[in-house]
């Protein structure tokens, strides 16, 4: 961990921390995350008072809420200028950096948890960032839109790239550079040193209990590195 990052952590500690919300109040936290189904799952997997690194944190909404409600110590990495500004306005600690350059800024197991929330499909160096994610944190959460969702398959059969709530962009303006399915991720995980601990497959905010790879539009995984 660099001196600058260590100093930032010390400053947060010096400000004093409030007691994290007890379990009885956590349901209200999850219910407030209605705009992102994966955020609700992520929040349930975050331990109070833990340290969290959000990779591709956008406007910092997830970190802001987790900091306020679960008393985490959070840091975000974001490349977009508008996202960095929004994080700063929310009081979220953010580093402007391209994830394609890796996470050399951080030592092994610098964080309790790292989050890749619908970021994986936007990265060219997919295997490299997954290895780095489980290197810098003891556990990680990875979510991504499932290209194997049946309406996506149907659109491809019709000769068109799919556009849906999970994949809202046209082919010519999408930030996504990779398309993957649930089975693709689970095949890649052991190759890059990832152990899958838990999986939640969703559509429309509801959990899919069967036919995951064709009925689910969004997948969320809790994972850790096989080298510990």
PDB file of N, CA and C in Angstrom, residues 125-159:
ATOM      1  N   UNK A 125      -8.396  -6.893 -20.542  1.00  0.00           N
ATOM      2  CA  UNK A 125      -7.534  -7.848 -19.842  1.00  0.00           C
ATOM      3  C   UNK A 125      -8.333  -8.572 -18.745  1.00  0.00           C
ATOM      4  N   UNK A 126      -9.285  -9.387 -19.189  1.00  0.00           N
ATOM      5  CA  UNK A 126     -10.223 -10.016 -18.263  1.00  0.00           C
ATOM      6  C   UNK A 126      -9.530 -10.908 -17.240  1.00  0.00           C
ATOM      7  N   UNK A 127      -8.708 -11.831 -17.697  1.00  0.00           N
ATOM      8  CA  UNK A 127      -8.046 -12.765 -16.783  1.00  0.00           C
ATOM      9  C   UNK A 127      -7.123 -12.022 -15.827  1.00  0.00           C
ATOM     10  N   UNK A 128      -6.423 -11.027 -16.324  1.00  0.00           N
ATOM     11  CA  UNK A 128      -5.475 -10.286 -15.494  1.00  0.00           C
ATOM     12  C   UNK A 128      -6.177  -9.538 -14.368  1.00  0.00           C
ATOM     13  N   UNK A 129      -7.291  -8.885 -14.669  1.00  0.00           N
ATOM     14  CA  UNK A 129      -7.974  -8.115 -13.624  1.00  0.00           C
ATOM     15  C   UNK A 129      -8.620  -9.042 -12.606  1.00  0.00           C
ATOM     16  N   UNK A 130      -9.074 -10.209 -13.023  1.00  0.00           N
ATOM     17  CA  UNK A 130      -9.617 -11.168 -12.059  1.00  0.00           C
ATOM     18  C   UNK A 130      -8.523 -11.660 -11.112  1.00  0.00           C
ATOM     19  N   UNK A 131      -7.347 -11.955 -11.648  1.00  0.00           N
ATOM     20  CA  UNK A 131      -6.229 -12.376 -10.790  1.00  0.00           C
ATOM     21  C   UNK A 131      -5.861 -11.275  -9.803  1.00  0.00           C
ATOM     22  N   UNK A 132      -5.812 -10.040 -10.277  1.00  0.00           N
ATOM     23  CA  UNK A 132      -5.461  -8.913  -9.428  1.00  0.00           C
ATOM     24  C   UNK A 132      -6.530  -8.672  -8.357  1.00  0.00           C
ATOM     25  N   UNK A 133      -7.784  -8.863  -8.719  1.00  0.00           N
ATOM     26  CA  UNK A 133      -8.870  -8.626  -7.772  1.00  0.00           C
ATOM     27  C   UNK A 133      -8.762  -9.543  -6.561  1.00  0.00           C
ATOM     28  N   UNK A 134      -8.512 -10.835  -6.804  1.00  0.00           N
ATOM     29  CA  UNK A 134      -8.413 -11.759  -5.668  1.00  0.00           C
ATOM     30  C   UNK A 134      -7.045 -11.695  -5.004  1.00  0.00           C
ATOM     31  N   UNK A 135      -6.101 -11.011  -5.629  1.00  0.00           N
ATOM     32  CA  UNK A 135      -4.805 -10.799  -4.971  1.00  0.00           C
ATOM     33  C   UNK A 135      -4.897  -9.701  -3.911  1.00  0.00           C
ATOM     34  N   UNK A 136      -5.564  -8.600  -4.252  1.00  0.00           N
ATOM     35  CA  UNK A 136      -5.561  -7.441  -3.358  1.00  0.00           C
ATOM     36  C   UNK A 136      -6.595  -7.545  -2.243  1.00  0.00           C
ATOM     37  N   UNK A 137      -7.505  -8.514  -2.314  1.00  0.00           N
ATOM     38  CA  UNK A 137      -8.553  -8.646  -1.297  1.00  0.00           C
ATOM     39  C   UNK A 137      -8.711 -10.107  -0.884  1.00  0.00           C
ATOM     40  N   UNK A 138      -9.146 -10.299   0.340  1.00  0.00           N
ATOM     41  CA  UNK A 138      -9.348 -11.660   0.853  1.00  0.00           C
ATOM     42  C   UNK A 138     -10.546 -12.333   0.196  1.00  0.00           C
ATOM     43  N   UNK A 139     -11.552 -11.546  -0.126  1.00  0.00           N
ATOM     44  CA  UNK A 139     -12.717 -12.033  -0.846  1.00  0.00           C
ATOM     45  C   UNK A 139     -13.084 -11.007  -1.909  1.00  0.00           C
ATOM     46  N   UNK A 140     -13.858 -11.434  -2.891  1.00  0.00           N
ATOM     47  CA  UNK A 140     -14.275 -10.526  -3.957  1.00  0.00           C
ATOM     48  C   UNK A 140     -15.702 -10.854  -4.376  1.00  0.00           C
ATOM     49  N   UNK A 141     -16.356  -9.846  -4.918  1.00  0.00           N
ATOM     50  CA  UNK A 141     -17.689 -10.017  -5.501  1.00  0.00           C
ATOM     51  C   UNK A 141     -17.618  -9.563  -6.951  1.00  0.00           C
ATOM     52  N   UNK A 142     -18.081 -10.408  -7.844  1.00  0.00           N
ATOM     53  CA  UNK A 142     -18.054 -10.124  -9.283  1.00  0.00           C
ATOM     54  C   UNK A 142     -19.475 -10.251  -9.817  1.00  0.00           C
ATOM     55  N   UNK A 143     -19.949  -9.227 -10.520  1.00  0.00           N
ATOM     56  CA  UNK A 143     -21.257  -9.320 -11.175  1.00  0.00           C
ATOM     57  C   UNK A 143     -21.114  -8.915 -12.633  1.00  0.00           C
ATOM     58  N   UNK A 144     -21.982  -9.490 -13.475  1.00  0.00           N
ATOM     59  CA  UNK A 144     -21.929  -9.176 -14.903  1.00  0.00           C
ATOM     60  C   UNK A 144     -23.255  -9.570 -15.551  1.00  0.00           C
ATOM     61  N   UNK A 145     -23.627  -8.900 -16.656  1.00  0.00           N
ATOM     62  CA  UNK A 145     -24.816  -9.303 -17.414  1.00  0.00           C
ATOM     63  C   UNK A 145     -24.550 -10.620 -18.129  1.00  0.00           C
ATOM     64  N   UNK A 146     -25.521 -11.504 -18.079  1.00  0.00           N
ATOM     65  CA  UNK A 146     -25.374 -12.835 -18.666  1.00  0.00           C
ATOM     66  C   UNK A 146     -25.799 -12.811 -20.134  1.00  0.00           C
ATOM     67  N   UNK A 147     -24.821 -12.986 -21.023  1.00  0.00           N
ATOM     68  CA  UNK A 147     -25.118 -12.985 -22.457  1.00  0.00           C
ATOM     69  C   UNK A 147     -25.916 -14.216 -22.855  1.00  0.00           C
ATOM     70  N   UNK A 148     -25.927 -15.239 -21.981  1.00  0.00           N
ATOM     71  CA  UNK A 148     -26.667 -16.460 -22.286  1.00  0.00           C
ATOM     72  C   UNK A 148     -28.151 -16.380 -21.987  1.00  0.00           C
ATOM     73  N   UNK A 149     -28.622 -15.266 -21.442  1.00  0.00           N
ATOM     74  CA  UNK A 149     -30.047 -15.066 -21.167  1.00  0.00           C
ATOM     75  C   UNK A 149     -30.841 -15.284 -22.459  1.00  0.00           C
ATOM     76  N   UNK A 150     -31.979 -15.993 -22.363  1.00  0.00           N
ATOM     77  CA  UNK A 150     -32.629 -16.510 -23.575  1.00  0.00           C
ATOM     78  C   UNK A 150     -33.036 -15.420 -24.582  1.00  0.00           C
ATOM     79  N   UNK A 151     -33.531 -14.230 -24.177  1.00  0.00           N
ATOM     80  CA  UNK A 151     -33.815 -13.215 -25.201  1.00  0.00           C
ATOM     81  C   UNK A 151     -32.563 -12.734 -25.933  1.00  0.00           C
ATOM     82  N   UNK A 152     -31.419 -12.762 -25.249  1.00  0.00           N
ATOM     83  CA  UNK A 152     -30.168 -12.413 -25.917  1.00  0.00           C
ATOM     84  C   UNK A 152     -29.844 -13.443 -26.997  1.00  0.00           C
ATOM     85  N   UNK A 153     -30.010 -14.711 -26.665  1.00  0.00           N
ATOM     86  CA  UNK A 153     -29.766 -15.770 -27.642  1.00  0.00           C
ATOM     87  C   UNK A 153     -30.702 -15.625 -28.845  1.00  0.00           C
ATOM     88  N   UNK A 154     -31.957 -15.277 -28.567  1.00  0.00           N
ATOM     89  CA  UNK A 154     -32.939 -15.140 -29.640  1.00  0.00           C
ATOM     90  C   UNK A 154     -32.575 -14.015 -30.589  1.00  0.00           C
ATOM     91  N   UNK A 155     -32.105 -12.888 -30.034  1.00  0.00           N
ATOM     92  CA  UNK A 155     -31.712 -11.765 -30.876  1.00  0.00           C
ATOM     93  C   UNK A 155     -30.533 -12.129 -31.772  1.00  0.00           C
ATOM     94  N   UNK A 156     -29.586 -12.887 -31.240  1.00  0.00           N
ATOM     95  CA  UNK A 156     -28.444 -13.328 -32.052  1.00  0.00           C
ATOM     96  C   UNK A 156     -28.925 -14.235 -33.179  1.00  0.00           C
ATOM     97  N   UNK A 157     -29.864 -15.138 -32.874  1.00  0.00           N
ATOM     98  CA  UNK A 157     -30.417 -16.009 -33.915  1.00  0.00           C
ATOM     99  C   UNK A 157     -31.118 -15.202 -35.005  1.00  0.00           C
ATOM    100  N   UNK A 158     -31.672 -14.043 -34.619  1.00  0.00           N
ATOM    101  CA  UNK A 158     -32.326 -13.169 -35.583  1.00  0.00           C
ATOM    102  C   UNK A 158     -31.333 -12.311 -36.358  1.00  0.00           C
ATOM    103  N   UNK A 159     -30.053 -12.450 -36.006  1.00  0.00           N
ATOM    104  CA  UNK A 159     -29.019 -11.720 -36.735  1.00  0.00           C
ATOM    105  C   UNK A 159     -28.689 -10.359 -36.165  1.00  0.00           C
TER     106      UNK A 159
END
